[in-house]
C-alpha positions as a printed NumPy array, in Angstrom:
array([[  3.765, -22.301, -19.654],
       [  5.93 , -19.255, -18.872],
       [  7.106, -19.016, -22.47 ],
       [  3.603, -18.099, -23.631],
       [  3.149, -15.114, -21.308],
       [  2.706, -11.827, -23.094],
       [  5.194,  -9.002, -22.349],
       [  2.719,  -7.423, -19.903],
       [  2.381, -10.5  , -17.679],
       [  4.52 , -11.529, -14.738],
       [  5.094, -14.754, -12.848],
       [  4.9  , -14.689,  -9.038],
       [  6.029, -17.54 ,  -6.828],
       [  3.57 , -18.309,  -3.988],
       [  5.289, -16.031,  -1.423],
       [  5.532, -13.103,  -3.854],
       [  1.874, -13.565,  -4.794],
       [  0.82 , -13.648,  -1.146],
       [  2.742, -10.428,  -0.409],
       [  1.205,  -8.705,  -3.426],
       [ -2.311,  -9.717,  -2.346],
       [ -1.638,  -8.563,   1.216],
       [ -0.536,  -5.151,  -0.031],
       [ -3.599,  -4.877,  -2.262],
       [ -6.138,  -5.829,   0.394],
       [ -4.433,  -4.495,   3.535],
       [ -6.104,  -6.95 ,   5.925],
       [ -3.321,  -6.815,   8.483],
       [ -2.159,  -4.37 ,  11.072],
       [  1.343,  -3.359,  12.019],
       [  3.126,  -1.308,  14.64 ],
       [  3.266,   1.938,  12.668],
       [  6.793,   1.833,  11.32 ],
       [  8.597,   1.036,   8.102],
       [ 11.712,  -1.097,   8.539],
       [ 14.741,  -1.59 ,   6.334],
       [ 18.29 ,  -2.944,   6.333],
       [ 21.441,  -1.181,   7.543],
       [ 24.775,  -2.818,   8.402],
       [ 23.231,  -6.32 ,   8.559],
       [ 20.603,  -5.106,  11.039],
       [ 16.927,  -4.223,  10.661],
       [ 16.249,  -0.617,  11.57 ],
       [ 13.3  ,   1.767,  11.717],
       [ 13.257,   3.752,   8.464],
       [ 10.095,   5.789,   9.058],
       [  7.138,   5.884,  11.368],
       [  3.464,   6.497,  10.74 ],
       [  2.047,   9.659,  12.234],
       [ -1.361,   7.947,  12.391],
       [ -0.26 ,   5.076,  14.645],
       [ -0.415,   5.552,  18.44 ],
       [  3.055,   4.017,  18.965],
       [  4.739,   5.922,  16.169],
       [  6.529,   8.375,  18.457],
       [  8.291,   5.706,  20.494],
       [ 10.676,   4.445,  17.84 ],
       [ 12.386,   7.161,  15.806],
       [ 14.198,   6.375,  12.549],
       [ 17.543,   4.725,  13.206],
       [ 16.414,   2.537,  16.112],
       [ 17.652,  -1.041,  15.649],
       [ 15.237,  -3.962,  16.108],
       [ 17.025,  -6.515,  18.287],
       [ 14.165,  -8.988,  18.876],
       [ 10.453,  -9.486,  18.269],
       [  8.481, -11.426,  20.89 ],
       [ 11.768, -12.687,  22.325],
       [ 13.019, -14.024,  18.987],
       [ 16.347, -12.516,  17.94 ],
       [ 16.28 , -10.464,  14.752],
       [ 19.935, -11.35 ,  14.047],
       [ 20.346, -13.051,  10.677],
       [ 16.715, -12.378,   9.728],
       [ 15.795, -10.528,   6.566],
       [ 13.912,  -7.255,   6.659],
       [ 10.812,  -8.974,   5.28 ],
       [ 11.02 , -11.691,   7.971],
       [ 11.109,  -9.039,  10.706],
       [  8.319,  -7.055,   9.018],
       [  6.173, -10.214,   8.93 ],
       [  6.74 , -10.697,  12.665],
       [  5.47 ,  -7.157,  13.294],
       [  2.136,  -7.72 ,  11.519],
       [ -0.991,  -9.447,  12.691],
       [ -4.718,  -9.178,  13.212],
       [ -5.953,  -5.992,  14.849],
       [ -5.393,  -6.123,  18.603],
       [ -2.432,  -8.511,  18.45 ],
       [  0.249,  -7.768,  21.044],
       [  3.874,  -7.775,  19.961],
       [  6.933,  -7.046,  22.104],
       [  9.817,  -5.342,  20.33 ],
       [ 13.297,  -5.064,  21.783],
       [ 15.023,  -2.004,  20.365],
       [ 18.481,  -0.489,  20.549],
       [ 18.949,   3.229,  20.206],
       [ 22.458,   4.209,  19.284],
       [ 23.859,   7.134,  21.252],
       [ 23.518,  10.361,  19.298],
       [ 26.745,  11.685,  17.857],
       [ 27.963,  14.835,  19.443],
       [ 28.217,  17.914,  17.282],
       [ 31.134,  19.   ,  19.443],
       [ 33.616,  16.263,  18.571],
       [ 37.162,  17.503,  18.666],
       [ 39.218,  17.204,  15.464]])
């Protein structure tokens, strides 16, 4: 069946298709941050200025756990899925903020 697709068509497995539909319809709510990978951890990449919690977690914060479940060895998309839900859903996020680097380090 895939051999007869025209050059402008794409095949999506069920998970990819579900993610695409979710992005198109936007029928979920999140915590107002974009997450991404860094050093085998999931970190805050950006925050939404429109979300009431956006100021609490600046870029660089590391997500340690979501609702008590460790984020270690989870993919960025797995963690992002745990942060989404119907409007009004409560989610508890355990974060780690690395100490800021001093500008006055000695050589």
